[in-house]
Short mmCIF file of C-alpha atoms and ligand atoms in Angstrom, two decimals:
data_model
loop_
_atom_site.label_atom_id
_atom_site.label_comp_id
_atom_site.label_asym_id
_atom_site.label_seq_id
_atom_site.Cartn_x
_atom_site.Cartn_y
_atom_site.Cartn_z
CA UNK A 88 -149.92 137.92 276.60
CA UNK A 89 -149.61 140.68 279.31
CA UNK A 90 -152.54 143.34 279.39
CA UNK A 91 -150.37 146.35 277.61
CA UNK A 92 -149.70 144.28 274.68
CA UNK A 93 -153.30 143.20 274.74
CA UNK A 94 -154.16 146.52 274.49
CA UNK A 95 -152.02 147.56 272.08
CA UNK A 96 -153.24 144.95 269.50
CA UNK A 97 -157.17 145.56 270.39
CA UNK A 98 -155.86 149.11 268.90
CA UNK A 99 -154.43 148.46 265.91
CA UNK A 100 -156.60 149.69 263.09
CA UNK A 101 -155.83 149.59 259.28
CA UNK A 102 -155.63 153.38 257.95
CA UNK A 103 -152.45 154.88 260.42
CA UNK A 104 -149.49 156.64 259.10
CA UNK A 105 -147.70 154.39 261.93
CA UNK A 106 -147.81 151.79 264.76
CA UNK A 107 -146.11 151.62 267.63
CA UNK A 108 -144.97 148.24 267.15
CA UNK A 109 -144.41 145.92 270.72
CA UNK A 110 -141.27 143.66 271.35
CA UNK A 111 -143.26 140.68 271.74
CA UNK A 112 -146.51 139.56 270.05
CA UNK A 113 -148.49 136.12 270.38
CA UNK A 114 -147.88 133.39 267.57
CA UNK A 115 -149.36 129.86 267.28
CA UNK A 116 -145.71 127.90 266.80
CA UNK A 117 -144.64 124.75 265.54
CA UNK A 118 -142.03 123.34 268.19
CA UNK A 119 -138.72 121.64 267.74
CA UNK A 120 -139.60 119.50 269.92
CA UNK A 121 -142.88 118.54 269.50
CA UNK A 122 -142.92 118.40 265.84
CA UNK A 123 -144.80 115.67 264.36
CA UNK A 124 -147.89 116.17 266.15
CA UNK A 125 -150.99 117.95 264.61
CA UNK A 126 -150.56 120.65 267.17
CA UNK A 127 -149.53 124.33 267.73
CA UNK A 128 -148.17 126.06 270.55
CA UNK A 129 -149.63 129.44 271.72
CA UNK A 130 -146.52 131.37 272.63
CA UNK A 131 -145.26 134.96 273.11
CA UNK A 132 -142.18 135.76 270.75
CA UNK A 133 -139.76 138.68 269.64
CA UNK A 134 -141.45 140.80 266.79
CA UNK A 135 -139.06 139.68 264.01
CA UNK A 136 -136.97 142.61 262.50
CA UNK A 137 -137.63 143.23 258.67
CA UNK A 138 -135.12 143.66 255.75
CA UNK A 139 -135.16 145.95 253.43
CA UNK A 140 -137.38 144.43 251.02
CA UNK A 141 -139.74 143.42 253.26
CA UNK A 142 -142.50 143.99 255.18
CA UNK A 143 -144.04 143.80 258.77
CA UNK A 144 -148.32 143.33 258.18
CA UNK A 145 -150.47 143.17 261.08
CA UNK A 146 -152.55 140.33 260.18
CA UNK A 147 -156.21 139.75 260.86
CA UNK A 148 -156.75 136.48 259.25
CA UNK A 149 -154.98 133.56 258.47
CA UNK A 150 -156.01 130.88 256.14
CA UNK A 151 -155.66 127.26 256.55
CA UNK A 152 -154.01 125.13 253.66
CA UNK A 153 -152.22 121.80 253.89
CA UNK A 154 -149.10 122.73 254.01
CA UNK A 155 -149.35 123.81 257.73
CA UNK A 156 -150.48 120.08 258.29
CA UNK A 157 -147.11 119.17 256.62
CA UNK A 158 -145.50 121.59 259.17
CA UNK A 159 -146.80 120.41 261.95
CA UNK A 160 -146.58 116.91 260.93
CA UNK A 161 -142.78 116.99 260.11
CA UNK A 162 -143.46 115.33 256.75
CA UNK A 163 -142.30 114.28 254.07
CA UNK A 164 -139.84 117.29 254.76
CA UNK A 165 -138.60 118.66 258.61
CA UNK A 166 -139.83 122.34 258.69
CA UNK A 167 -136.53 123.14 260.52
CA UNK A 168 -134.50 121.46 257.80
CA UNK A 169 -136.17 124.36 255.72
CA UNK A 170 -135.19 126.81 258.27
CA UNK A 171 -131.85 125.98 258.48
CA UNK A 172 -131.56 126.11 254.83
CA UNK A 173 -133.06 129.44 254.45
CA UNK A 174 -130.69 130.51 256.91
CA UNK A 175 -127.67 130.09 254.42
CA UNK A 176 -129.35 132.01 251.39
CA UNK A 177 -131.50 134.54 253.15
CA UNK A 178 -130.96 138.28 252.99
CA UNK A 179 -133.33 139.19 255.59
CA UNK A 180 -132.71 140.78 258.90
CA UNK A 181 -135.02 138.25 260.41
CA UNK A 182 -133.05 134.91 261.15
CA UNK A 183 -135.80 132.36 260.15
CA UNK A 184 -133.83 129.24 261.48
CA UNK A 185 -134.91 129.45 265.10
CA UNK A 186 -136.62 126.48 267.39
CA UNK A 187 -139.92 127.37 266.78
CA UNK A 188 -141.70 127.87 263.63
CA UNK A 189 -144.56 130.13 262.95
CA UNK A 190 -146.70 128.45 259.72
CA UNK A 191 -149.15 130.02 257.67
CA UNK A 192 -149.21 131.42 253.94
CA UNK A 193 -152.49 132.99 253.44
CA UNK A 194 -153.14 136.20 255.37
CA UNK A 195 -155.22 139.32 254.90
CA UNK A 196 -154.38 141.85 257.71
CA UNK A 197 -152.55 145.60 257.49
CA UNK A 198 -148.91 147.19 256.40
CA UNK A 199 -147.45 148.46 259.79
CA UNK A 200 -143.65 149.09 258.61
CA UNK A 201 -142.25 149.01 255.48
CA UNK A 202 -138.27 148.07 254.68
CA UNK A 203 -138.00 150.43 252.34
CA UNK A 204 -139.48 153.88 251.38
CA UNK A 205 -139.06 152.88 247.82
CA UNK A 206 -142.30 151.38 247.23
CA UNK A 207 -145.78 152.03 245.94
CA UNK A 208 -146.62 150.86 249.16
CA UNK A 209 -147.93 152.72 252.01
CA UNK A 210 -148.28 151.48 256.03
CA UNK A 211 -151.55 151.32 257.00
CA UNK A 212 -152.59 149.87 253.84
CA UNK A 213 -155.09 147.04 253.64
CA UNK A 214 -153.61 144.08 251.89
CA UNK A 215 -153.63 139.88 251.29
CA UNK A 216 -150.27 138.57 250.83
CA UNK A 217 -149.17 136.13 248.01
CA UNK A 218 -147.24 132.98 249.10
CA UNK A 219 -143.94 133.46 246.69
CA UNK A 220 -141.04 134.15 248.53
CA UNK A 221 -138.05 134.98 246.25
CA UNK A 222 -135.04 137.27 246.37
CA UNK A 223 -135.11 140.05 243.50
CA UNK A 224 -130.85 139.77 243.26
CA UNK A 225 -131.53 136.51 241.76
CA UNK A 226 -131.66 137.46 237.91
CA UNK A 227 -134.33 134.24 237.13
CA UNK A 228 -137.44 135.66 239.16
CA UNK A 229 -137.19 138.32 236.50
CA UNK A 230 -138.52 135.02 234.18
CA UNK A 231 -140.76 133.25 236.18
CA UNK A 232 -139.79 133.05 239.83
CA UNK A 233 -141.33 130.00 240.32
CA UNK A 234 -138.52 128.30 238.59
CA UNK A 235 -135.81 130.64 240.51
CA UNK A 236 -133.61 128.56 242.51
CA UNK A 237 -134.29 130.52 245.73
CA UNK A 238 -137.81 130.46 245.37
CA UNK A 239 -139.38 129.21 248.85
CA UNK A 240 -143.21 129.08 249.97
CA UNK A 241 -143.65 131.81 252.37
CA UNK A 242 -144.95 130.26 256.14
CA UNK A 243 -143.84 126.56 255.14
CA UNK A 244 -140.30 127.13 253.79
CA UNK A 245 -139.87 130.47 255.32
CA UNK A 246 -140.82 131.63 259.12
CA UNK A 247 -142.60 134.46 260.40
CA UNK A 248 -145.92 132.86 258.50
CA UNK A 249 -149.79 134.43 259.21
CA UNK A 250 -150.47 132.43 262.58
CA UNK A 251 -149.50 135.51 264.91
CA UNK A 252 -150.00 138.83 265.30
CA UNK A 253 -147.52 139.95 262.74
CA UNK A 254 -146.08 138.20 259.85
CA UNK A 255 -143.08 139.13 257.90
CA UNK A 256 -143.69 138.83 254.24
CA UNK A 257 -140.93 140.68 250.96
CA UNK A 258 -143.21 143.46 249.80
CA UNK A 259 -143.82 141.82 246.17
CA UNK A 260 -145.68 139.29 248.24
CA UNK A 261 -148.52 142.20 249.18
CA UNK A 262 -151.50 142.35 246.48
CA UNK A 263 -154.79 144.69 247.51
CA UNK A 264 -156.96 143.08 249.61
CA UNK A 265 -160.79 142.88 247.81
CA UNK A 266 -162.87 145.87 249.59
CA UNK A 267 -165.89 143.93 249.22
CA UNK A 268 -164.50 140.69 251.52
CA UNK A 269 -164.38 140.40 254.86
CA UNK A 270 -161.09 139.75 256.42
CA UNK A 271 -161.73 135.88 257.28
CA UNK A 272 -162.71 135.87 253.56
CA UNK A 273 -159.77 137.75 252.35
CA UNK A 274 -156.95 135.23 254.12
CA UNK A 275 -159.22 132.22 252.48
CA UNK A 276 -158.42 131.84 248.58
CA UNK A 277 -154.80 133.06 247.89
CA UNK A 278 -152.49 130.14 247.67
CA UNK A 279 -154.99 127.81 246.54
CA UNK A 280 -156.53 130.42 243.62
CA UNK A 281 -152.74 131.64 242.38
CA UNK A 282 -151.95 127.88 242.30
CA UNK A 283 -154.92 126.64 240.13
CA UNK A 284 -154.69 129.62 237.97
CA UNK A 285 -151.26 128.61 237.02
CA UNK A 286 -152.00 125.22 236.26
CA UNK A 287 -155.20 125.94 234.39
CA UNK A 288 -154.55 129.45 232.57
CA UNK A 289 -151.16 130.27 232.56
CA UNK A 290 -148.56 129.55 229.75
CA UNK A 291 -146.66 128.65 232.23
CA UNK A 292 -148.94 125.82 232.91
CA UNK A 293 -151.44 124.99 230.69
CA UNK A 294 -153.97 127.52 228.92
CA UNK A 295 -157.01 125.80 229.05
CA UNK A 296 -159.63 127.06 226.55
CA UNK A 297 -163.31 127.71 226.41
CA UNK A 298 -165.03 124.17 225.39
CA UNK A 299 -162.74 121.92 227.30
CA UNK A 300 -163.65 119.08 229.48
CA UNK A 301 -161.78 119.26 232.11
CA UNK A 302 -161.60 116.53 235.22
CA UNK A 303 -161.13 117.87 238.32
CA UNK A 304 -159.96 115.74 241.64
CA UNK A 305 -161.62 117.28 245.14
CA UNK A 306 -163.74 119.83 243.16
CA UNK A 307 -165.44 120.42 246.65
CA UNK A 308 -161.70 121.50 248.36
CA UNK A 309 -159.87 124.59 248.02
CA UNK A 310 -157.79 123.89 244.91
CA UNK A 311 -161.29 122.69 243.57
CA UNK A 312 -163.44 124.92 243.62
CA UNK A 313 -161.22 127.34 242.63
CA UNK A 314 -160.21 124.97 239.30
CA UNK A 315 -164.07 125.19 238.80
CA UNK A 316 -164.30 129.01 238.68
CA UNK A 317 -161.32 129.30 236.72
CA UNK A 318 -163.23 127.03 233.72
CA UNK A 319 -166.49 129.03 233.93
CA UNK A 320 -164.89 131.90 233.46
CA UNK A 321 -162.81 130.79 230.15
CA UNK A 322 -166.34 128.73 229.39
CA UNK A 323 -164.20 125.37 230.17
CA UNK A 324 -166.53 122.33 231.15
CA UNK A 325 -166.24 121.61 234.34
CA UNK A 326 -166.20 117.45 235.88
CA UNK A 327 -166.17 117.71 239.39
CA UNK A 328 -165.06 114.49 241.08
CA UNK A 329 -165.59 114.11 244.84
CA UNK A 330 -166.22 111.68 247.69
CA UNK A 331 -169.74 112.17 248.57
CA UNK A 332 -173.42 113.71 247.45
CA UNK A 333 -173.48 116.71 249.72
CA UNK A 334 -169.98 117.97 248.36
CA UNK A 335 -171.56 117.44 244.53
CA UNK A 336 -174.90 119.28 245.94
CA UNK A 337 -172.85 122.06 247.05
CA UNK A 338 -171.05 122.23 243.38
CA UNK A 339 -174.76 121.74 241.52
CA UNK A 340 -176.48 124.46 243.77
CA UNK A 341 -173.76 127.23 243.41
CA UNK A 342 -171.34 126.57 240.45
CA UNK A 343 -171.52 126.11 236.48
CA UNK A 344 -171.59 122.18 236.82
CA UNK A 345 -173.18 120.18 234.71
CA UNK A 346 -172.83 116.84 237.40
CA UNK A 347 -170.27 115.27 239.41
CA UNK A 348 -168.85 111.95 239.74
CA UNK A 349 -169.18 110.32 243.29
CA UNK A 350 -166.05 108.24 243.55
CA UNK A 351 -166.53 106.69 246.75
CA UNK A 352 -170.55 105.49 246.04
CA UNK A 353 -168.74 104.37 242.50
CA UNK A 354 -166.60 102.65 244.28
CA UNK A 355 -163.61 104.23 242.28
CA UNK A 356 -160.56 102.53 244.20
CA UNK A 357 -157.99 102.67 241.46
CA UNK A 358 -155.02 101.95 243.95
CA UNK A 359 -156.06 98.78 246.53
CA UNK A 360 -153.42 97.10 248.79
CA UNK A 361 -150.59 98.54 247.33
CA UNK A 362 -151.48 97.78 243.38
CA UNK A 363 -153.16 99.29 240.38
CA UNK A 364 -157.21 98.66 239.49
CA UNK A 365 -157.09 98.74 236.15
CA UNK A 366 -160.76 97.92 236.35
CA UNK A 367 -161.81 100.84 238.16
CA UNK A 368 -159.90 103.30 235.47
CA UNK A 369 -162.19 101.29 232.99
CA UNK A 370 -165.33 102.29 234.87
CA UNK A 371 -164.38 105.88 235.61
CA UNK A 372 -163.67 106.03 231.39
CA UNK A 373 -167.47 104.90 231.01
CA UNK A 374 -168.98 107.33 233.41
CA UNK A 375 -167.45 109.86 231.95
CA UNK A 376 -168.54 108.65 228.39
CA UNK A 377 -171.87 108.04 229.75
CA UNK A 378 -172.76 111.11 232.16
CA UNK A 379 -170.71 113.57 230.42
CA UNK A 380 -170.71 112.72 226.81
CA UNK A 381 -167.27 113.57 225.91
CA UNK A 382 -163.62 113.64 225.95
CA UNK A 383 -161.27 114.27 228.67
CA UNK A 384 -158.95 116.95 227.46
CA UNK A 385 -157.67 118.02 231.00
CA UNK A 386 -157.10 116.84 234.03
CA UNK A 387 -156.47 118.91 237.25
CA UNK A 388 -154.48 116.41 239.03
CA UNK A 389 -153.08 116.40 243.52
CA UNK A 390 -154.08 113.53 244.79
CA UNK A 391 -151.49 111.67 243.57
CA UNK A 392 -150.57 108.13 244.02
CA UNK A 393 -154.28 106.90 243.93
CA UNK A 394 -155.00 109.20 240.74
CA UNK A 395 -152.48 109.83 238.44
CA UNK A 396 -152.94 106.06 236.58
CA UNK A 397 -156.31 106.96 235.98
CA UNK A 398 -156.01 110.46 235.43
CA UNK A 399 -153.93 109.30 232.33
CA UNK A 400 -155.84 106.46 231.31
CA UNK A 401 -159.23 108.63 230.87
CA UNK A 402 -157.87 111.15 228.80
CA UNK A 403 -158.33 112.25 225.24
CA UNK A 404 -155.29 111.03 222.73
CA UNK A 405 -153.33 114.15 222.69
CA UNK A 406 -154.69 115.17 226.85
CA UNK A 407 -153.05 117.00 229.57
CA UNK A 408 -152.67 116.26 233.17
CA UNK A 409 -151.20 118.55 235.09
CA UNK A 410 -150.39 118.64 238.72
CA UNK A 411 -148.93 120.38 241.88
CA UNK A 412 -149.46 117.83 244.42
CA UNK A 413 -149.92 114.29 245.68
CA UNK A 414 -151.52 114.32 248.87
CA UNK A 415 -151.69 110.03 248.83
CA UNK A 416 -148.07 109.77 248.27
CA UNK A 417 -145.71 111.22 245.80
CA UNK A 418 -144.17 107.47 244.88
CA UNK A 419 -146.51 108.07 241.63
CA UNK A 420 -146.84 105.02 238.73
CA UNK A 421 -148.48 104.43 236.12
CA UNK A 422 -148.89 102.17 232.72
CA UNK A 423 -146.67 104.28 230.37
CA UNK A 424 -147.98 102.84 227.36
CA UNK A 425 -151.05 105.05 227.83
CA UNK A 426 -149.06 108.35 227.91
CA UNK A 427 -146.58 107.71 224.94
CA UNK A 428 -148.76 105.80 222.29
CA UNK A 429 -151.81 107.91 223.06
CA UNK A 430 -149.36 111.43 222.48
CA UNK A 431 -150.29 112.80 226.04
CA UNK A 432 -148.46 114.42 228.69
CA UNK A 433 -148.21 115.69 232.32
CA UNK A 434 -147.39 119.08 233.57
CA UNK A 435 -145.40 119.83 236.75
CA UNK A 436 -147.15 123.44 238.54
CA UNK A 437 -145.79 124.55 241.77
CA UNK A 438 -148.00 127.67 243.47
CA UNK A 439 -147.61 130.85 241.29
CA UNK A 440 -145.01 133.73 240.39
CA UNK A 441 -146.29 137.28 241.59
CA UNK A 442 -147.65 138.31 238.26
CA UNK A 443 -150.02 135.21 238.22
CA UNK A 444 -150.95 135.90 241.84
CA UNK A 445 -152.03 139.42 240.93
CA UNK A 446 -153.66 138.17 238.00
CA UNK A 447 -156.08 135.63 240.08
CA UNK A 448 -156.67 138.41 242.95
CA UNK A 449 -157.57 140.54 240.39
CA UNK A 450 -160.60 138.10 239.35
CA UNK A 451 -161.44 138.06 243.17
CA UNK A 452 -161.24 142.31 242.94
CA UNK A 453 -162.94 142.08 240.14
CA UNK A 454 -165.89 140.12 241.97
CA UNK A 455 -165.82 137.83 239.35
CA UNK A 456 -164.60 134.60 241.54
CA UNK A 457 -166.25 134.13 244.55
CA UNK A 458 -164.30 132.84 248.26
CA UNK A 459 -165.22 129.55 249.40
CA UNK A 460 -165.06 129.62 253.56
CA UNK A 461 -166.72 126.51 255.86
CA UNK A 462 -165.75 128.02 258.89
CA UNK A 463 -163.84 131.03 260.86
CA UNK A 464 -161.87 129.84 264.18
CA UNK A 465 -160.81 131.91 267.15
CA UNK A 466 -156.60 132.22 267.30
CA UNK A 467 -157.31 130.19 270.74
CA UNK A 468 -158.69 127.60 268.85
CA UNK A 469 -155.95 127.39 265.63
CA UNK A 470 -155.79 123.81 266.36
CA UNK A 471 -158.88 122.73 265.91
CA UNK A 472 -158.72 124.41 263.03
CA UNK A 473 -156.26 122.72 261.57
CA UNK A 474 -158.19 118.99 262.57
CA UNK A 475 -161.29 120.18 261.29
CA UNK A 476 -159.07 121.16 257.83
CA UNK A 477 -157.43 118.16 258.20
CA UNK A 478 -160.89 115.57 258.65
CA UNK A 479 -163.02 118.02 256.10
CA UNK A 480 -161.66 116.17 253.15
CA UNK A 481 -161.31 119.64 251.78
CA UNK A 482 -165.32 121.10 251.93
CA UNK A 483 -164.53 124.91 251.15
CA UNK A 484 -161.63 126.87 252.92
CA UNK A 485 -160.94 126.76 256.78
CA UNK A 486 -159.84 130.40 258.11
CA UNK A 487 -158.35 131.80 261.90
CA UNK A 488 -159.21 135.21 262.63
CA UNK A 489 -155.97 136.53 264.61
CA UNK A 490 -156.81 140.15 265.09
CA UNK A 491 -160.03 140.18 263.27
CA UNK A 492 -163.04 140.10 265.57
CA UNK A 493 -165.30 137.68 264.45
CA UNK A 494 -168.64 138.80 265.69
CA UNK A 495 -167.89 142.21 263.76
CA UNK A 496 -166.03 140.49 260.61
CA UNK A 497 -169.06 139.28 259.18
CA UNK A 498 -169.12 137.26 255.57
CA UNK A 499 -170.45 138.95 252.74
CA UNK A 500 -173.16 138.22 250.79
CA UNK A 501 -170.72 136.80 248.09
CA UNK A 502 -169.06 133.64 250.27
CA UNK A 503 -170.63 130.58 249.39
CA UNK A 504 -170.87 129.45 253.07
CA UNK A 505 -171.67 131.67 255.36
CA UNK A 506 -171.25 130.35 258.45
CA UNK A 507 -169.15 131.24 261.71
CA UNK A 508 -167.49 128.19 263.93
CA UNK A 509 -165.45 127.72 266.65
P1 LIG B 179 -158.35 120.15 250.22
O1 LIG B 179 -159.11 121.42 250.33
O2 LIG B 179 -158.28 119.25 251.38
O3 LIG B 179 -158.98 119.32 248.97
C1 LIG B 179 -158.39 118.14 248.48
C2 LIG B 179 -159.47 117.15 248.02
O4 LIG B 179 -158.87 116.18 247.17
C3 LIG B 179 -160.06 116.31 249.13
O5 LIG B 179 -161.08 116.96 249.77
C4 LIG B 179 -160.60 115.10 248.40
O6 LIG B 179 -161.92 115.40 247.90
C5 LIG B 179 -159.63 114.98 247.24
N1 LIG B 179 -158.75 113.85 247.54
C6 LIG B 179 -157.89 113.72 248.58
N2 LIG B 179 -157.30 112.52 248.55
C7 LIG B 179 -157.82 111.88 247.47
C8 LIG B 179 -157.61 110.62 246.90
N3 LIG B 179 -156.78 109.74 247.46
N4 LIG B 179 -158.29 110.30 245.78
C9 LIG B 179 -159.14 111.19 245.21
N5 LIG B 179 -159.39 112.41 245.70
C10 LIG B 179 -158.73 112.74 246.81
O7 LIG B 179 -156.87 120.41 249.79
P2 LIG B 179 -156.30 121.51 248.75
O8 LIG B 179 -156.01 122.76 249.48
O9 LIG B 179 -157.17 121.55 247.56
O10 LIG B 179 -154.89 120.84 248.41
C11 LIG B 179 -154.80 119.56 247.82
C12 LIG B 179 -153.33 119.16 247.72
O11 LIG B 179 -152.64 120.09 246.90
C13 LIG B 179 -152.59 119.14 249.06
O12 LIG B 179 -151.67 118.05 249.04
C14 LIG B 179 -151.81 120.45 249.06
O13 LIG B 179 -150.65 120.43 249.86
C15 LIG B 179 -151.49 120.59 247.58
N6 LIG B 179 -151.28 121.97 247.11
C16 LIG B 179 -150.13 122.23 246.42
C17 LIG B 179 -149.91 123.50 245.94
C18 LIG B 179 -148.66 123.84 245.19
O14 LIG B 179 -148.37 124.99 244.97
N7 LIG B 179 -147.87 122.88 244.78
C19 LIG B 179 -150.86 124.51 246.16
C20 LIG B 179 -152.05 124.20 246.83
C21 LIG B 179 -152.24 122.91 247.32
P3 LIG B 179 -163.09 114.29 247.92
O15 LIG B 179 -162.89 113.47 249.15
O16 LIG B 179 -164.35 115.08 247.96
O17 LIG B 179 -162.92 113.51 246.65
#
């Protein structure tokens, strides 16, 4: 980056009634070419030109979720493959099917130009953007969007995601950012919050209600600890299940938990060498009889491949599993009998349409769910970042501060963490 557009960006401020906006602008990209390697390349590129129903944000954090690993990875899907699909349906003057790909699809940060005057929307406005990316000519969002055939993920099937300076996001994406969070804390809980709010209180996942037992997979990761808010707020009964004591500590010390399950010192291995352990769905079942006292009647399923077989076999007659993931492979099976005879079923959730978005922010407005942040990283250091995501095993959220100074941007008293890394 040259020293005028240094300074330009050291004086952009929320609050203006407009920005002079550069030509070029820094961005941590995934490459064509090296794609497939947990890496990003810090690289100046054109500001990309905004539609009419979108907007350009200045963004001063940029949360960390797996699906930039994906990216970056190449897997199970080729980011550009996205691109060049997007590039057939888009209506945006940006053309997201370029050679390099800028990831990212939780950011807090500032309007700086708007597409349209038509909006309740004003530049300079403080704001965290929501994840959905859908056209509004496509009659279906006005359903749910999430089931709209042009729906997309926003920095993962779209470009111009939160990893540079500015990010291009359609102006239903922008929700108000909390006044009480800092900006690292802002960027932290969107995608994985909207997502478990779906799948745990929306109709058009499943409502969960107050008295439920509900087992949750990684209750110490992002999706997690969100899934845990969401219960105590509906007075839902939280079963944490994670991979070692500190993680439960964590949940015991600052959550409405009555225990967690340690899978790893259980030595819960329901999938070994490529085959089913029916003997370790057996045990889990007794645990939970034991330590909890109860029935499963939910459970908040992403892992997957090593899961799901247990996640059906431990539930109630009648139970619900519902998922939006399968981070140990998506090639999913499971003994049938269990789900038919036993009247139970499973729930496909994908992220969240704009109404359920707002909804969750609101509760993070509303003070009433609290961010989860391990650790801030410099936009020098995205990448180790995205290996400390990547080896956390999902403790809390991982943020990069872009624009946001981080010796200024302090937490607030209401992050469960607390603490600045590099
Ligand atoms: P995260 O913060 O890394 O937490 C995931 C946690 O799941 C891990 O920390 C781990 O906790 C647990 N886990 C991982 N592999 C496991 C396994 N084989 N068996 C049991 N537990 C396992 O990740 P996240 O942000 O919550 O996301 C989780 C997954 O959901 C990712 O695949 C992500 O791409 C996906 N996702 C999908 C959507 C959507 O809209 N469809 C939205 C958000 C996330 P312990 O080691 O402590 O048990």
């Amino acid at each position: 980056m040259n020293n005028s557009t240094k300074n330009i960006f050291k004086s952009f401020k929320p609050g203006q009634d407009s920005y002079e906006i550069p030509s070029l602008m820094p961005a941590r990209v995934v490459n064509k070419k090296t794609i497939g390697e947990l890496k990003t390349e810090l690289v100046e590129v054109p500001v990309p030109k905004i539609g009419h129903d979108e907007a350009l944000v200045a963004v001063m954090s940029s949360g960390v979720n797996y699906n930039t690993i994906w990216t970056a990875r190449g897997e199970p899907v080729n980011t550009f493959d996205f691109l060049k699909r997007l590039s057939f349906s888009s209506n945006s003057e940006s053309t997201h099917n370029l050679d390099y790909h800028i990831p990212g699809s939780d950011a807090s940060g500032f309007i700086v130009k708007l597409g349209s005057k038509d909006t309740k929307w004003k530049v300079g406005q403080e704001i965290v953007a929501n994840c959905n990316w859908h056209r509004n000519d496509d009659v279906e969002v006005f359903n749910d969007s999430m089931i709209s055939s042009e729906q997309k993920i926003w920095g993962y099937e779209t470009n111009f995601g939160s990893l540079a300076a500015f990010c291009v996001v359609k102006i239903h994406q922008l929700m108000p950012k909390p006044k009480h969070l800092s900006w690292a804390e802002s960027a932290s809980y969107g995608l994985v919050l909207s997502t478990a709010y779906r799948m745990l209180l929306s109709d058009n996942g499943l409502r969960i209600r107050s008295g439920d037992n509900v087992l949750i997979w990684g209750g110490a990761g992002g999706l997690g600890l969100s899934a845990i808010q969401l219960c105590n707020i509906v007075g839902a009964n939280p079963i944490p299940v994670v991979s070692d004591d500190e993680k439960g500590n964590f949940l015991l010390s600052n959550f409405m938990v009555d225990g967690f399950i340690n899978r790893k010192k259980e030595n819960l291995n329901f999938w070994e060498k490529g085959k089913h352990n029916p003997l370790a769905w057996k045990k889990l079942s007794m645990i939970l009889k034991k330590q909890f006292k109860g029935h499963v009647d939910v459970v908040f399923e992403h892992p997957g491949r090593d899961t799901m077989a247990a996640s059906i076999y431990i539930l109630r007659k009648g139970g619900k599993v519902v998922t939006c993931a399968a981070t140990s492979g998506y090639d999913i099976s499971y003994d049938h009998r269990y789900l038919w005879m036993d009247s139970k079923s499973i729930i496909g959730c994908h992220f969240a349409n704009p109404y359920e978005s707002l909804k969750a922010n609101s509760l993070v407005v509303e003070k009433k769910i609290r961010p989860f942040v391990s650790s801030v990283f410099e936009f020098k250091d995205a990448d180790k970042a995205l290996k400390k995501f990547e080896k956390n095993k999902g403790f809390g959220k991982v943020v990069i501060n872009v624009l946001a100074n981080s010796t200024e941007d302090k937490f607030s008293s209401l992050n469960c963490f607390g603490e600045m890394s590099g």
